[in-house]
Tab-separated table of C-alpha atoms and ligand atoms in Angstrom:
chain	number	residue	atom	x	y	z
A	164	UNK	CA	-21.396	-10.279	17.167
A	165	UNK	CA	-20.600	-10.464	13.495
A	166	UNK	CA	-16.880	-10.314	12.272
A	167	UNK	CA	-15.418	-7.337	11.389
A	168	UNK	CA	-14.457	-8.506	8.439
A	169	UNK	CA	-17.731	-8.250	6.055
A	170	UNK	CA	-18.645	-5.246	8.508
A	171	UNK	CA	-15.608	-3.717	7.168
A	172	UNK	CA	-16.029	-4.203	3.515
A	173	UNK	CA	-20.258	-2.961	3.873
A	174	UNK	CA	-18.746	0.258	5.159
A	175	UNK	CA	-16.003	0.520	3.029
A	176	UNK	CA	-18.953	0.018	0.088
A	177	UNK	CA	-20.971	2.665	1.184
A	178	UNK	CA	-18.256	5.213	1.962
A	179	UNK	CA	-17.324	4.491	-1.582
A	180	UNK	CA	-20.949	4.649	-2.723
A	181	UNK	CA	-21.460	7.962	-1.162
A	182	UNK	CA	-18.526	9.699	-2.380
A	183	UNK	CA	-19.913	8.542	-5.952
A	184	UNK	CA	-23.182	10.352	-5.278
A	185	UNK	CA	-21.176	13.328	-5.262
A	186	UNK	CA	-18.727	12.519	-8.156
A	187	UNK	CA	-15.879	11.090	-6.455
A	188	UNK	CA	-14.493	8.169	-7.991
A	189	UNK	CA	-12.107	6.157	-5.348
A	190	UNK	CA	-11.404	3.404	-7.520
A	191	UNK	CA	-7.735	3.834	-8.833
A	192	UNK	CA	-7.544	5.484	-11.791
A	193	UNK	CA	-5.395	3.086	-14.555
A	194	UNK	CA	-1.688	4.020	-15.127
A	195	UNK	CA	-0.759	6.031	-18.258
A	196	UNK	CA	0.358	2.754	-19.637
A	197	UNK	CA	-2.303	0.948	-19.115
A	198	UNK	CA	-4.324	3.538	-20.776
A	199	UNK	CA	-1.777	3.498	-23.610
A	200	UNK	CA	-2.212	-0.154	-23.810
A	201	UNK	CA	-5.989	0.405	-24.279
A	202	UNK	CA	-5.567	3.284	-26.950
A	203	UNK	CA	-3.283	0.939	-28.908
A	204	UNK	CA	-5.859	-2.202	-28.215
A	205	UNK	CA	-8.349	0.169	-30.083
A	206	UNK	CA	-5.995	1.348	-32.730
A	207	UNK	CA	-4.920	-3.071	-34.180
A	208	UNK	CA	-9.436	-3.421	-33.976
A	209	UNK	CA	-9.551	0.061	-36.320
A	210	UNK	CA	-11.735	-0.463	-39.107
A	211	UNK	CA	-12.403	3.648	-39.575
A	212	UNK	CA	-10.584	3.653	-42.938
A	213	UNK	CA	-10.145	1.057	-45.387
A	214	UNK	CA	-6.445	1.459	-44.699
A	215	UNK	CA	-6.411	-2.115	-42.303
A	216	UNK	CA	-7.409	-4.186	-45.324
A	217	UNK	CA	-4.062	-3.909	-47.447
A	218	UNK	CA	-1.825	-3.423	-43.842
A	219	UNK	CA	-0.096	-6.107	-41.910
A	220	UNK	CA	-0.664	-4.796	-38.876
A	221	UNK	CA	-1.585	-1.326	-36.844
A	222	UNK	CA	1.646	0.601	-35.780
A	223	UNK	CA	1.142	2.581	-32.699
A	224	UNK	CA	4.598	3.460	-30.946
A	225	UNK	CA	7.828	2.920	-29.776
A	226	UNK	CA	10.126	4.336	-26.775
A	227	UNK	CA	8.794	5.187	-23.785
A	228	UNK	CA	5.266	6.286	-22.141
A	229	UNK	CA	7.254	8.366	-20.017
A	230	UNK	CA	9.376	10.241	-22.141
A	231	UNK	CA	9.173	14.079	-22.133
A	232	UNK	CA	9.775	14.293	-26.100
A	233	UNK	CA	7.413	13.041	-28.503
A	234	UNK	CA	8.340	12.456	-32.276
A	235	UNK	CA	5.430	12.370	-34.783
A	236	UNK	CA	6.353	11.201	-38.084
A	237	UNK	CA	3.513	10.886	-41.031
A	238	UNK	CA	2.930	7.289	-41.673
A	239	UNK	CA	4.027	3.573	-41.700
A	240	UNK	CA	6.038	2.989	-44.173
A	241	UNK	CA	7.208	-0.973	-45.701
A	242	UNK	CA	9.630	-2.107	-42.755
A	243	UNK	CA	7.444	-0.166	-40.253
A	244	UNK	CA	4.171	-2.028	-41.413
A	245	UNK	CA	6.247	-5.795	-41.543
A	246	UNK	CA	7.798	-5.184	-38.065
A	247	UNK	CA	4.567	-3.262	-36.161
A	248	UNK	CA	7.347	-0.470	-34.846
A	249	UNK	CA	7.346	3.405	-36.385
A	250	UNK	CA	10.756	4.598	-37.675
A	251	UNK	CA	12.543	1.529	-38.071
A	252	UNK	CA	13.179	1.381	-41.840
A	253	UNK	CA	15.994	3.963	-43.343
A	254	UNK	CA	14.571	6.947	-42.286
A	255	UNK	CA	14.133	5.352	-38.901
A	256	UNK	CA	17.573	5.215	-38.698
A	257	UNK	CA	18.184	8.578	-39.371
A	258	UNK	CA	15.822	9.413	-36.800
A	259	UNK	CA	17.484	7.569	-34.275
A	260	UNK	CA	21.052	8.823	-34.967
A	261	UNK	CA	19.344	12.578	-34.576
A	262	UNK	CA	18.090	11.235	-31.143
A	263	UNK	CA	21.670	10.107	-30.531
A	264	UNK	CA	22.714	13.759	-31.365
A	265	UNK	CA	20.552	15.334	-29.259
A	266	UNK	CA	22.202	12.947	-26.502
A	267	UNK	CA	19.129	10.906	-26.004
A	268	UNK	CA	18.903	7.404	-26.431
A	269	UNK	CA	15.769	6.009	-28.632
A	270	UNK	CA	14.304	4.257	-25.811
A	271	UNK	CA	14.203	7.714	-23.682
A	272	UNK	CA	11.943	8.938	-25.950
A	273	UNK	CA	8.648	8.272	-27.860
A	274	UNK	CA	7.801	7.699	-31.589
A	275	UNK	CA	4.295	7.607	-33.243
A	276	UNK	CA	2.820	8.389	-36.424
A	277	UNK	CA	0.005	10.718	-37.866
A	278	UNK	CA	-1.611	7.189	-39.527
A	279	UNK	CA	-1.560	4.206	-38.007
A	280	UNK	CA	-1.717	1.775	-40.708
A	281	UNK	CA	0.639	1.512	-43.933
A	282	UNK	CA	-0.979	3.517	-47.019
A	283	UNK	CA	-0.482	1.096	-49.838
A	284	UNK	CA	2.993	1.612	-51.980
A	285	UNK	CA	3.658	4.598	-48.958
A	286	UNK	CA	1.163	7.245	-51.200
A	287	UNK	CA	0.483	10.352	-49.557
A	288	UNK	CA	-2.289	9.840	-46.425
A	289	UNK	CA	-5.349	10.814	-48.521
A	290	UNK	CA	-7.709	13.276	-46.208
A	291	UNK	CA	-10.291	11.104	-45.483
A	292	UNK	CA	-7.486	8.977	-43.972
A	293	UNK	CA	-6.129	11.768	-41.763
A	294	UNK	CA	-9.435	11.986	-40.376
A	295	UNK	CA	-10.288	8.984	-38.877
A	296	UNK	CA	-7.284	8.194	-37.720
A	297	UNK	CA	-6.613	12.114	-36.118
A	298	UNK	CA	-8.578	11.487	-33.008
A	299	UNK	CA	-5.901	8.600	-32.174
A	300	UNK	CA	-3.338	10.961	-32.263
A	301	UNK	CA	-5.144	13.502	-30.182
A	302	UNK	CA	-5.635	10.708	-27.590
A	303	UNK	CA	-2.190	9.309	-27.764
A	304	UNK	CA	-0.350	12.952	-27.309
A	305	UNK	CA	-3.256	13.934	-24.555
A	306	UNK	CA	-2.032	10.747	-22.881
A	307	UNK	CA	1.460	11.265	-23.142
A	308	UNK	CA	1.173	15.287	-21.971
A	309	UNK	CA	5.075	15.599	-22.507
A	310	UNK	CA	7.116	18.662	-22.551
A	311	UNK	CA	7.507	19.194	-26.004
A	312	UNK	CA	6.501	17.245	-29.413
A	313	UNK	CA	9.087	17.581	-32.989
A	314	UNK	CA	6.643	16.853	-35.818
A	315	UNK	CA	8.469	15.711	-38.664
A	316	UNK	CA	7.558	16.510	-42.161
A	317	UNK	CA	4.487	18.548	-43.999
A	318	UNK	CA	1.954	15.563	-42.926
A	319	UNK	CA	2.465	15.657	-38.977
A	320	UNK	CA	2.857	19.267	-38.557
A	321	UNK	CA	-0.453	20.209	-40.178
A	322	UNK	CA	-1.753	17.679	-38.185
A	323	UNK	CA	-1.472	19.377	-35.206
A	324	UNK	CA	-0.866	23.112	-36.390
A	325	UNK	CA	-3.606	23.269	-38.962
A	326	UNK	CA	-3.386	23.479	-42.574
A	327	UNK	CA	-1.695	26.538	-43.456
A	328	UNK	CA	1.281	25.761	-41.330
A	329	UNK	CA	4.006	25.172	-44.437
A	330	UNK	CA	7.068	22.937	-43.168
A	331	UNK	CA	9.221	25.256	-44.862
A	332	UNK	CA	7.839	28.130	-43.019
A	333	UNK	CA	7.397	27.042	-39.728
A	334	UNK	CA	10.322	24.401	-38.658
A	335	UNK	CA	12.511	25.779	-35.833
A	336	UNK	CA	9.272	27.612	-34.574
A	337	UNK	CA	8.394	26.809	-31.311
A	338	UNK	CA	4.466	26.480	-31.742
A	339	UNK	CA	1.571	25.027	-29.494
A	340	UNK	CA	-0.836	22.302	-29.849
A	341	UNK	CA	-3.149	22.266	-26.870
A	342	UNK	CA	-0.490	24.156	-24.557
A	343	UNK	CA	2.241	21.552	-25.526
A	344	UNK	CA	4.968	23.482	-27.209
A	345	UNK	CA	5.569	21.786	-30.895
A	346	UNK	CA	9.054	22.119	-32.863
A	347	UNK	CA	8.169	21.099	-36.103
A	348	UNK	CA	11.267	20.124	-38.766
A	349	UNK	CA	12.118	17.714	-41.784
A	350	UNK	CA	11.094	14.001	-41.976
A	351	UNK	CA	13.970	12.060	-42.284
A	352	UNK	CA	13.126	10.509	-45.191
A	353	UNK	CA	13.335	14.599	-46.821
A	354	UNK	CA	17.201	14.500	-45.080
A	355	UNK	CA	18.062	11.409	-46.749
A	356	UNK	CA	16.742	12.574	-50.400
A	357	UNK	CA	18.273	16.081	-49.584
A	358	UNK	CA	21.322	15.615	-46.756
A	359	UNK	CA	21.921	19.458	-47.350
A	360	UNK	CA	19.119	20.053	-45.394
A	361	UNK	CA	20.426	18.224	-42.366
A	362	UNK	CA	22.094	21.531	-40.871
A	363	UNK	CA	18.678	23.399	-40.562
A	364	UNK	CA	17.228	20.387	-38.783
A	365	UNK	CA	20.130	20.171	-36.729
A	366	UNK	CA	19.175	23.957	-35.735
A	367	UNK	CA	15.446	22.773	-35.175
A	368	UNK	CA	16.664	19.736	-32.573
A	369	UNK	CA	18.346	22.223	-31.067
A	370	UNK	CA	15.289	24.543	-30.438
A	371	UNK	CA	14.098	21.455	-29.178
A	372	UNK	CA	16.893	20.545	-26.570
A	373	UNK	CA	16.358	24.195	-25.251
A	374	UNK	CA	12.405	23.039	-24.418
A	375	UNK	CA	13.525	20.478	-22.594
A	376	UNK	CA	16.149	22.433	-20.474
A	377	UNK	CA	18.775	20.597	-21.748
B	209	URA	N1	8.051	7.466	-42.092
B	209	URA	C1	7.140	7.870	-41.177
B	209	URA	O1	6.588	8.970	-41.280
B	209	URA	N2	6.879	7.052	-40.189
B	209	URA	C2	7.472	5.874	-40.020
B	209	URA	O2	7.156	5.188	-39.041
B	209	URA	C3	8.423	5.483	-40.973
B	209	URA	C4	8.703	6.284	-41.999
């Protein structure tokens, strides 16, 4: 009599063979991180733009792959490019005392940008940029699926509303992209150029506190 062992394993093959015929995968499907992992793996070997030649590296997140707010911000900017983390420069810091405001800490939550790699000099993403690098982001926020997303600034909020949504128009709006409610409101960068304007986004976090039941 042969052991059970390999007897085991055949029928385990076939079961799992036979499910396959009909479309049923039963190997285990990889985490969201790991998937993350692989999105960002794709992002440092990106050669759709010419963007990778003049950056130091590809910057593709920070916080947490479980986090139920997402921040989008527009692009890498000097300090972002040098250290391979979003938001870590001046406006970064901005951002994270508005995450400390809304009583969350950085690490709760999760940071990415429109462009992955530093525009030269921080320019304005040109179009053609936006493009190749868009289906990242629709990736990245389709892996993520969280509760609710804050664009920040013109660059990130057209990017997932469409072109005629105006920052100045929309912010505080709660708005969809692919049935994830978006709050769009200022980049930081805008804030520190123009603190005024710090009270309206204060009134835009707070639209998105309510989102997230808080
Ligand atoms: N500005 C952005 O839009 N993103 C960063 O990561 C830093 C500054």
């Amino acid at each position: 009599m042969s052991s059970p062992g390999p007897r085991l394993a055949r029928q385990a093959r076939q079961h799992a063979e036979g499910l396959a015929r009909f479309g049923v995968s039963v190997l285990p499907r990889p985490s969201k991180r790991a998937q993350l992992a692989a999105l960002a793996a794709e992002v440092r070997a990106c050669q759709r733009c010419p963007l990778y030649q003049t950056a130091t590296q590809a910057v593709f997140s920070d916080g947490t792959p479980q986090a139920r707010l997402v921040f989008v911000g527009e692009a890498p900017g000097r300090d972002e490019d040098l250290q391979g983390v979003p938001f870590v420069g001046a406006a970064g810091q901005l951002l994270t005392k508005m995450i400390g405001a809304m009583g969350l800490k950085r690490e709760e939550v999760y940071i990415c940008n429109v462009l992955k790699h530093r525009p030269p000099g921080n320019r304005t993403p040109l179009p053609e940029e936006l493009e190749a690098c868009q289906p990242f982001l629709e990736a990245q926020l389709s892996l993520m699926a969280p509760q609710v997303i804050c664009t920040l600034g013109a660059v990130a909020t057209k990017a997932l509303l469409g072109p005629y949504a105006a920052i100045t128009k929309v912010r505080g709006q709660i708005r969809d992209y692919r049935g994830i409610p978006v709050v769009p409101t200022f980049h930081p960068a805008y804030l520190l150029r123009n603190p005024p304007a710090k009270k309206d986004t204060w009134a835009d976090l707070q639209v998105v506190m309510k989102v997230l039941g808080r």
